[in-house]
């Protein structure tokens, strides 16, 4: 369990919990992990919003 806490963080976004790379003092960029089932919808939303 301790290993998991060092390598991942959980971010709550609109009531949904997202698994993210832990934030550091060096960068405030949020990088989150996504399941391959969600990938198409995420990419489509990004594409249509730009």
GROMACS .gro file of C-alpha atoms in nm:
model
   50
    1UNK     CA    1   0.000   0.000   0.000
    2UNK     CA    2   0.283   0.242   0.084
    3UNK     CA    3   0.432   0.190  -0.264
    4UNK     CA    4   0.100   0.285  -0.426
    5UNK     CA    5   0.076   0.605  -0.222
    6UNK     CA    6   0.423   0.711  -0.339
    7UNK     CA    7   0.346   0.650  -0.708
    8UNK     CA    8  -0.013   0.768  -0.744
    9UNK     CA    9  -0.247   1.037  -0.617
   10UNK     CA   10  -0.624   1.069  -0.641
   11UNK     CA   11  -0.786   1.387  -0.769
   12UNK     CA   12  -1.159   1.444  -0.730
   13UNK     CA   13  -1.317   1.615  -1.034
   14UNK     CA   14  -1.691   1.683  -1.028
   15UNK     CA   15  -1.746   1.393  -0.790
   16UNK     CA   16  -1.533   1.149  -0.992
   17UNK     CA   17  -1.202   1.026  -0.858
   18UNK     CA   18  -0.914   1.029  -1.107
   19UNK     CA   19  -0.583   0.849  -1.063
   20UNK     CA   20  -0.300   1.095  -1.128
   21UNK     CA   21   0.078   1.120  -1.122
   22UNK     CA   22   0.165   1.284  -0.789
   23UNK     CA   23   0.213   1.660  -0.809
   24UNK     CA   24   0.552   1.804  -0.722
   25UNK     CA   25   0.695   2.147  -0.648
   26UNK     CA   26   0.864   2.142  -0.989
   27UNK     CA   27   0.546   2.127  -1.195
   28UNK     CA   28   0.178   2.188  -1.142
   29UNK     CA   29   0.075   1.999  -1.455
   30UNK     CA   30  -0.180   1.729  -1.381
   31UNK     CA   31  -0.114   1.401  -1.560
   32UNK     CA   32  -0.379   1.139  -1.506
   33UNK     CA   33  -0.412   0.777  -1.600
   34UNK     CA   34  -0.697   0.668  -1.822
   35UNK     CA   35  -0.835   0.325  -1.898
   36UNK     CA   36  -0.826   0.232  -2.267
   37UNK     CA   37  -1.207   0.208  -2.269
   38UNK     CA   38  -1.222   0.582  -2.192
   39UNK     CA   39  -0.953   0.688  -2.438
   40UNK     CA   40  -1.170   0.736  -2.749
   41UNK     CA   41  -1.425   0.955  -2.571
   42UNK     CA   42  -1.154   1.169  -2.412
   43UNK     CA   43  -0.972   1.221  -2.741
   44UNK     CA   44  -1.297   1.298  -2.921
   45UNK     CA   45  -1.396   1.556  -2.658
   46UNK     CA   46  -1.056   1.723  -2.683
   47UNK     CA   47  -1.072   1.727  -3.062
   48UNK     CA   48  -1.420   1.878  -3.080
   49UNK     CA   49  -1.352   2.139  -2.810
   50UNK     CA   50  -1.052   2.294  -2.990
   0.00000   0.00000   0.00000
